Coordinates of C-alpha atoms and ligand atoms in Angstrom, one line a residue:
M1 CA 25.8 34.0 -11.9
Q2 CA 22.3 34.8 -13.2
M3 CA 19.5 32.7 -11.6
A4 CA 18.1 31.7 -15.0
S5 CA 21.3 30.3 -16.4
L6 CA 21.9 28.4 -13.1
V7 CA 18.4 26.8 -13.3
N8 CA 18.8 25.8 -16.9
M9 CA 22.0 23.7 -16.5
P10 CA 21.7 20.1 -17.6
V11 CA 20.6 18.1 -14.6
Y12 CA 23.0 15.2 -15.0
G13 CA 24.9 16.5 -18.0
L14 CA 28.3 17.9 -17.0
N15 CA 31.3 15.7 -16.9
K16 CA 33.6 15.8 -14.0
L17 CA 36.0 18.4 -15.4
E18 CA 33.2 20.8 -16.4
K19 CA 31.4 20.2 -13.1
K20 CA 34.5 20.8 -11.0
Q21 CA 35.1 24.1 -12.8
F22 CA 31.6 25.2 -12.2
L23 CA 31.4 24.0 -8.6
T24 CA 34.7 25.5 -7.6
A25 CA 33.9 29.0 -8.9
R26 CA 30.4 29.0 -7.5
L27 CA 31.2 27.6 -4.1
L28 CA 34.1 29.9 -3.6
E29 CA 31.9 32.8 -4.6
L30 CA 29.4 31.7 -2.0
T31 CA 32.0 31.3 0.7
Q32 CA 33.1 34.9 0.1
H33 CA 29.4 36.1 0.1
H34 CA 28.6 34.4 3.4
Y35 CA 31.9 35.6 5.0
Q36 CA 30.8 39.1 4.2
H37 CA 27.1 38.8 5.1
C38 CA 26.9 36.3 8.0
G39 CA 28.8 37.3 11.2
E40 CA 28.7 33.8 12.7
Y41 CA 30.1 32.3 9.5
K42 CA 32.9 34.8 9.5
R43 CA 33.7 33.9 13.2
L44 CA 33.6 30.2 12.3
L45 CA 36.2 30.6 9.6
H46 CA 38.4 32.7 11.9
C47 CA 38.0 30.2 14.8
I48 CA 39.3 27.4 12.7
G49 CA 42.2 29.5 11.6
E50 CA 41.2 30.2 8.1
T51 CA 43.0 33.5 7.6
C52 CA 42.7 33.6 3.9
M53 CA 39.9 32.5 1.6
P54 CA 40.2 28.9 0.4
K55 CA 41.4 28.3 -3.1
D56 CA 39.4 25.2 -4.0
A57 CA 36.1 23.6 -3.0
E58 CA 37.8 20.8 -1.0
H59 CA 39.3 23.4 1.4
I60 CA 36.1 25.2 2.2
P61 CA 35.4 24.3 5.8
P62 CA 32.0 22.5 6.0
V63 CA 29.5 23.8 8.5
A64 CA 28.2 21.0 10.8
A65 CA 24.5 20.5 10.2
R66 CA 23.7 20.8 13.9
L67 CA 24.9 24.4 13.9
F68 CA 21.6 25.2 12.1
K69 CA 19.9 24.0 15.3
E70 CA 22.0 26.0 17.7
Y71 CA 22.4 29.3 15.8
Q72 CA 20.3 31.5 13.6
L73 CA 22.7 31.4 10.6
K74 CA 21.6 33.8 7.9
S75 CA 23.2 36.1 5.4
I76 CA 20.2 38.4 5.0
D77 CA 18.5 41.0 7.1
E78 CA 15.4 40.2 9.2
E79 CA 13.1 42.1 6.8
E80 CA 14.3 40.0 3.9
I81 CA 13.2 36.7 5.4
F82 CA 10.6 35.3 3.1
R83 CA 10.2 31.8 4.6
L84 CA 11.6 29.9 7.6
M85 CA 12.2 26.3 7.0
R86 CA 12.4 23.8 9.8
S87 CA 13.5 20.2 10.0
S88 CA 10.7 17.8 10.9
G89 CA 12.9 16.8 13.9
T90 CA 11.0 14.4 16.1
H91 CA 13.9 14.5 18.6
G92 CA 15.4 17.5 20.2
S93 CA 15.7 20.9 18.5
Q94 CA 15.0 21.7 14.9
S95 CA 17.1 23.4 12.3
S96 CA 16.1 26.8 11.2
I97 CA 16.8 27.8 7.6
Y98 CA 16.2 31.3 6.5
L99 CA 15.1 32.0 2.9
D100 CA 14.6 35.2 1.1
A101 CA 12.3 35.3 -1.9
D102 CA 15.1 34.6 -4.4
S103 CA 16.4 31.6 -2.6
A104 CA 13.0 30.1 -2.1
K105 CA 12.3 30.5 -5.8
L106 CA 15.6 29.1 -6.9
Q107 CA 15.2 26.0 -4.6
S108 CA 11.7 25.2 -6.0
Q109 CA 12.8 25.7 -9.6
V110 CA 15.7 23.4 -9.2
L111 CA 13.6 20.8 -7.5
V112 CA 11.2 20.9 -10.4
K113 CA 14.0 20.5 -12.9
I114 CA 15.4 17.4 -11.1
L115 CA 12.0 15.8 -10.7
Q116 CA 11.0 16.5 -14.3
H117 CA 14.1 14.5 -15.3
W118 CA 12.6 11.5 -13.6
L119 CA 8.9 12.1 -14.1
G120 CA 8.5 14.0 -17.3
K121 CA 6.4 17.1 -17.5
A122 CA 2.9 15.6 -17.6
R123 CA 1.0 15.7 -14.4
R124 CA -0.1 12.3 -13.1
P125 CA -2.9 11.2 -10.8
M126 CA -1.2 11.4 -7.4
L127 CA -1.5 9.5 -4.2
L128 CA 0.2 11.1 -1.2
I129 CA 0.9 8.8 1.7
D130 CA 0.2 11.3 4.4
A131 CA -2.6 13.3 5.9
A132 CA -3.8 16.5 4.2
Q133 CA -3.3 18.2 7.5
S134 CA 0.5 17.6 7.4
V135 CA 0.9 20.3 4.8
Q136 CA -0.5 23.0 7.1
N137 CA 2.2 24.8 9.0
K138 CA 2.1 26.6 12.3
N139 CA 5.6 27.5 13.2
G140 CA 7.5 27.8 9.9
M141 CA 7.4 25.2 7.2
T142 CA 8.6 21.7 8.0
A143 CA 10.6 19.6 5.6
R144 CA 7.7 17.2 5.4
A145 CA 5.2 19.9 4.4
A146 CA 7.7 21.3 1.9
G147 CA 8.2 17.9 0.4
L148 CA 4.5 17.2 0.0
Q149 CA 3.9 20.7 -1.4
G150 CA 6.9 20.5 -3.8
L151 CA 5.9 17.1 -5.1
S152 CA 2.2 17.9 -5.4
F153 CA 3.2 20.1 -8.4
F154 CA 3.8 16.9 -10.4
G155 CA 0.4 15.4 -9.7
R156 CA -3.3 16.0 -10.4
N157 CA -6.4 14.6 -8.8
H158 CA -4.5 14.5 -5.5
C159 CA -5.6 11.9 -3.0
Y160 CA -4.3 11.8 0.6
A161 CA -4.1 8.1 1.7
L162 CA -4.2 8.8 5.5
N163 CA -6.7 10.4 7.8
S164 CA -5.9 13.2 10.2
D165 CA -5.0 10.6 12.8
M166 CA -2.5 9.1 10.2
Q167 CA -4.6 5.9 9.7
L168 CA -5.0 4.4 6.2
D169 CA -8.3 5.4 4.6
V170 CA -8.9 2.1 2.8
A171 CA -12.1 3.2 1.0
R172 CA -10.4 6.3 -0.4
I173 CA -7.3 4.6 -1.7
T174 CA -9.3 1.7 -3.2
E175 CA -11.5 4.2 -5.1
F176 CA -8.3 6.0 -6.3
F177 CA -6.6 2.9 -7.5
Q178 CA -9.7 1.6 -9.2
R179 CA -10.2 4.9 -11.1
Y180 CA -6.6 5.3 -12.2
E181 CA -5.2 1.8 -12.3
Q182 CA -4.4 2.0 -16.0
E183 CA -2.7 5.4 -15.8
N184 CA 0.9 6.4 -14.7
I185 CA 0.1 7.0 -11.1
L186 CA 2.5 8.9 -9.0
I187 CA 2.8 8.0 -5.3
F188 CA 4.8 10.0 -2.8
G189 CA 5.5 9.7 0.9
F190 CA 8.1 9.6 3.6
T191 CA 9.9 6.3 3.7
F192 CA 8.9 5.2 7.2
I193 CA 5.3 6.4 6.8
V194 CA 5.0 4.6 3.5
W195 CA 6.3 1.5 5.2
Q196 CA 4.4 1.5 8.5
Q197 CA 1.1 3.3 7.7
F198 CA 0.6 2.1 4.1
I199 CA 2.4 -1.1 3.1
Q200 CA 2.2 -2.8 6.5
Q201 CA -1.5 -1.9 6.8
L202 CA -2.2 -3.3 3.3
E203 CA -0.4 -6.5 4.4
K204 CA -2.5 -6.7 7.6
L205 CA -5.7 -6.3 5.6
N206 CA -4.4 -8.6 2.9
L207 CA -5.1 -6.1 0.2
K208 CA -3.4 -6.1 -3.2
F209 CA -3.6 -3.9 -6.2
N210 CA -2.4 -4.3 -9.7
L211 CA -0.9 -1.0 -10.8
Q212 CA 0.6 -0.5 -14.3
N213 CA 3.5 1.9 -14.7
A214 CA 3.2 3.6 -11.3
T215 CA 6.1 5.5 -9.8
L216 CA 6.8 5.8 -6.0
I217 CA 9.1 8.5 -4.8
H218 CA 10.0 8.3 -1.1
G219 CA 12.6 9.8 1.2
G220 CA 13.3 11.0 4.6
G221 CA 15.8 8.6 6.0
W222 CA 16.2 5.0 7.0
K223 CA 16.9 5.2 10.7
K224 CA 13.6 3.8 11.8
M225 CA 13.6 1.3 8.9
Q226 CA 16.9 0.0 10.1
Q227 CA 15.6 -0.5 13.6
Q228 CA 13.0 -2.9 11.9
A229 CA 15.8 -4.4 9.8
V230 CA 14.2 -3.2 6.5
N231 CA 16.6 -2.4 3.8
D232 CA 16.0 -0.9 0.3
A233 CA 15.7 -4.3 -1.5
L234 CA 13.1 -5.6 1.1
F235 CA 11.2 -2.4 1.0
Q236 CA 11.0 -2.5 -2.8
Q237 CA 9.9 -6.1 -2.8
H238 CA 7.0 -5.5 -0.4
I239 CA 5.9 -2.5 -2.4
K240 CA 5.8 -4.5 -5.6
N241 CA 4.0 -7.4 -3.8
R242 CA 1.2 -5.2 -2.7
L243 CA 0.9 -2.7 -5.6
G244 CA 2.1 -4.4 -8.8
D245 CA 4.3 -2.6 -11.4
V246 CA 5.9 0.3 -9.5
A247 CA 9.2 2.0 -10.2
V248 CA 10.6 2.9 -6.7
H249 CA 12.9 5.8 -6.3
D250 CA 14.4 6.7 -2.9
Y251 CA 15.8 10.2 -2.5
Y252 CA 18.3 11.8 -0.1
G253 CA 18.1 15.4 0.8
M254 CA 17.9 17.7 3.8
V255 CA 16.1 20.8 4.8
E256 CA 19.5 22.7 5.0
Q257 CA 19.7 22.2 1.2
T258 CA 16.2 22.1 0.0
G259 CA 15.9 21.8 -3.8
T260 CA 19.1 19.8 -4.6
I261 CA 17.8 16.3 -3.8
Y262 CA 19.7 13.2 -4.7
M263 CA 17.4 10.7 -6.6
Q264 CA 18.0 7.0 -6.7
C265 CA 18.4 5.5 -10.2
E266 CA 17.3 2.2 -11.6
H267 CA 20.6 0.6 -10.4
G268 CA 20.0 1.7 -6.8
Y269 CA 22.5 4.6 -6.6
L270 CA 21.7 8.1 -5.5
H271 CA 22.8 10.7 -8.0
A272 CA 24.3 14.2 -7.4
P273 CA 22.6 16.7 -9.8
V274 CA 24.7 19.4 -11.5
W275 CA 23.9 21.9 -8.7
S276 CA 25.4 19.9 -5.9
D277 CA 28.1 17.5 -4.9
V278 CA 28.9 14.9 -2.3
M279 CA 32.2 14.3 -0.5
I280 CA 33.1 11.7 2.0
R281 CA 35.2 12.5 5.0
D282 CA 36.9 10.4 7.6
T283 CA 34.9 10.3 10.8
N284 CA 37.9 10.9 13.0
D285 CA 40.0 13.5 11.4
L286 CA 37.7 14.6 8.5
H287 CA 40.2 14.1 5.8
L288 CA 38.7 13.4 2.4
L289 CA 38.2 9.7 1.5
P290 CA 38.5 8.2 -1.9
F291 CA 35.6 6.5 -3.8
G292 CA 34.6 3.2 -2.2
E293 CA 35.4 4.1 1.4
K294 CA 32.7 4.8 4.0
G295 CA 32.7 8.0 6.0
L296 CA 30.7 11.1 6.8
I297 CA 28.7 12.6 4.0
Q298 CA 29.4 16.3 3.1
V299 CA 26.9 17.9 0.8
N300 CA 27.8 21.0 -1.2
S301 CA 25.1 23.0 -2.9
T302 CA 25.4 26.0 -5.3
L303 CA 22.0 27.3 -4.3
P304 CA 22.1 28.8 -0.8
T305 CA 22.7 32.6 -0.8
S306 CA 20.5 33.6 2.1
Y307 CA 22.2 31.3 4.7
P308 CA 25.7 29.8 4.8
G309 CA 24.6 26.3 3.9
H310 CA 26.6 25.7 0.7
C311 CA 29.0 23.2 2.4
I312 CA 27.4 21.1 5.1
L313 CA 28.8 18.2 7.0
T314 CA 26.0 15.8 7.8
E315 CA 25.8 13.1 10.5
D316 CA 25.1 10.5 7.8
L317 CA 27.5 7.8 6.7
G318 CA 27.9 7.0 3.0
V319 CA 30.1 5.7 0.2
V320 CA 30.6 7.4 -3.1
H321 CA 31.0 4.7 -5.7
G322 CA 32.2 6.7 -8.6
E323 CA 31.7 9.6 -10.9
D324 CA 30.3 9.8 -14.5
D325 CA 30.3 6.0 -14.9
C326 CA 27.1 4.7 -13.3
Q327 CA 25.4 2.1 -15.5
C328 CA 22.4 4.3 -15.9
G329 CA 24.4 6.7 -17.9
R330 CA 23.8 9.8 -15.8
L331 CA 26.9 12.0 -15.2
G332 CA 28.0 13.1 -11.8
K333 CA 28.9 11.3 -8.5
Y334 CA 26.7 8.4 -7.4
F335 CA 26.6 7.1 -3.9
T336 CA 24.7 5.1 -1.2
V337 CA 23.8 6.1 2.4
H338 CA 24.6 3.8 5.3
G339 CA 22.9 5.2 8.3
R340 CA 23.9 7.7 10.9
V341 CA 27.0 8.2 12.9
P342 CA 26.4 6.1 16.1
N343 CA 25.9 8.0 19.4
A344 CA 28.4 10.8 19.4
Q345 CA 27.7 14.0 17.5
V346 CA 30.0 14.7 14.7
R347 CA 33.2 16.4 15.8
G348 CA 33.5 18.9 13.0
C349 CA 35.6 22.0 12.4
S350 CA 32.7 23.7 14.2
D351 CA 33.6 22.3 17.6
T352 CA 35.8 25.3 18.2
F353 CA 32.9 27.5 17.4
S354 CA 31.0 29.0 20.3
Ligands
ZN1 ZN1 22.7 5.5 -11.8

């Protein structure tokens, strides 16, 4: 499939029959592609006894996310590597994702399409809840830097809210809010940083602002938030208390599938865009679970050509609530995330892989 026609698909516009047809063809094509170009992926399929190519998307064996930490999984030659993406990984080893120029371009084009759906095309005054230094990369690009850079595209008059030591610069944000209070400000940051370094600091200092029509986009996981017993509703309430009228959108995504992020709608559900899909699998035997049941989240993406990341089994738990019938009107599956699998690493198909 041509890149241009892939990028120009309607973000939340295919119904489940059309989407299934598109996903099946594309994901099977990618399975074949990675089987031919990535030796480790080929061995993986052989190890789990996949003697012939799967016939539908549900039977494509998902690669456990942690394999991207343990192996250099790529379907391109060394000299084609254009960018190395790394998870921000505060604990243990990081994932390494190898992009060639085409994959990097496709990922950023799709990210732009998804975000334009939510933000429109006009650039807005933008506050980034991070330090300017976080964008600089030493050893490959981190997911955090990629997020900041990707979202910056939607802003103008960028202002970083935190100093290099990650402390809130009160004078700087006060000036920013005063200058742009009446405009549609865009705020972006990683969930825990927004909470701990921004909202909690504003509360400590007893500072409030009265924004009109601002939008906050945040992502990066709830693990640390859950440790502090903060859920989505509480988070949103504290934001609005401190900042005024702010539309808050969480997003779910991972460095292994940069570009195809899952944005949270007005009704609190994360939405699969046309280029990707979520499936829920049983934590014990990995069989597919129906809508409404909680299990491991598998994410499928039609984008990855330079590494075998088109079907990935995450270590996150989630529930798919339905398809094509969210109250917000967007088509596609919609879901919620419910933390990580406790303790044990996911026992995936890949456990036989060594
Ligand atoms: Zn919705």
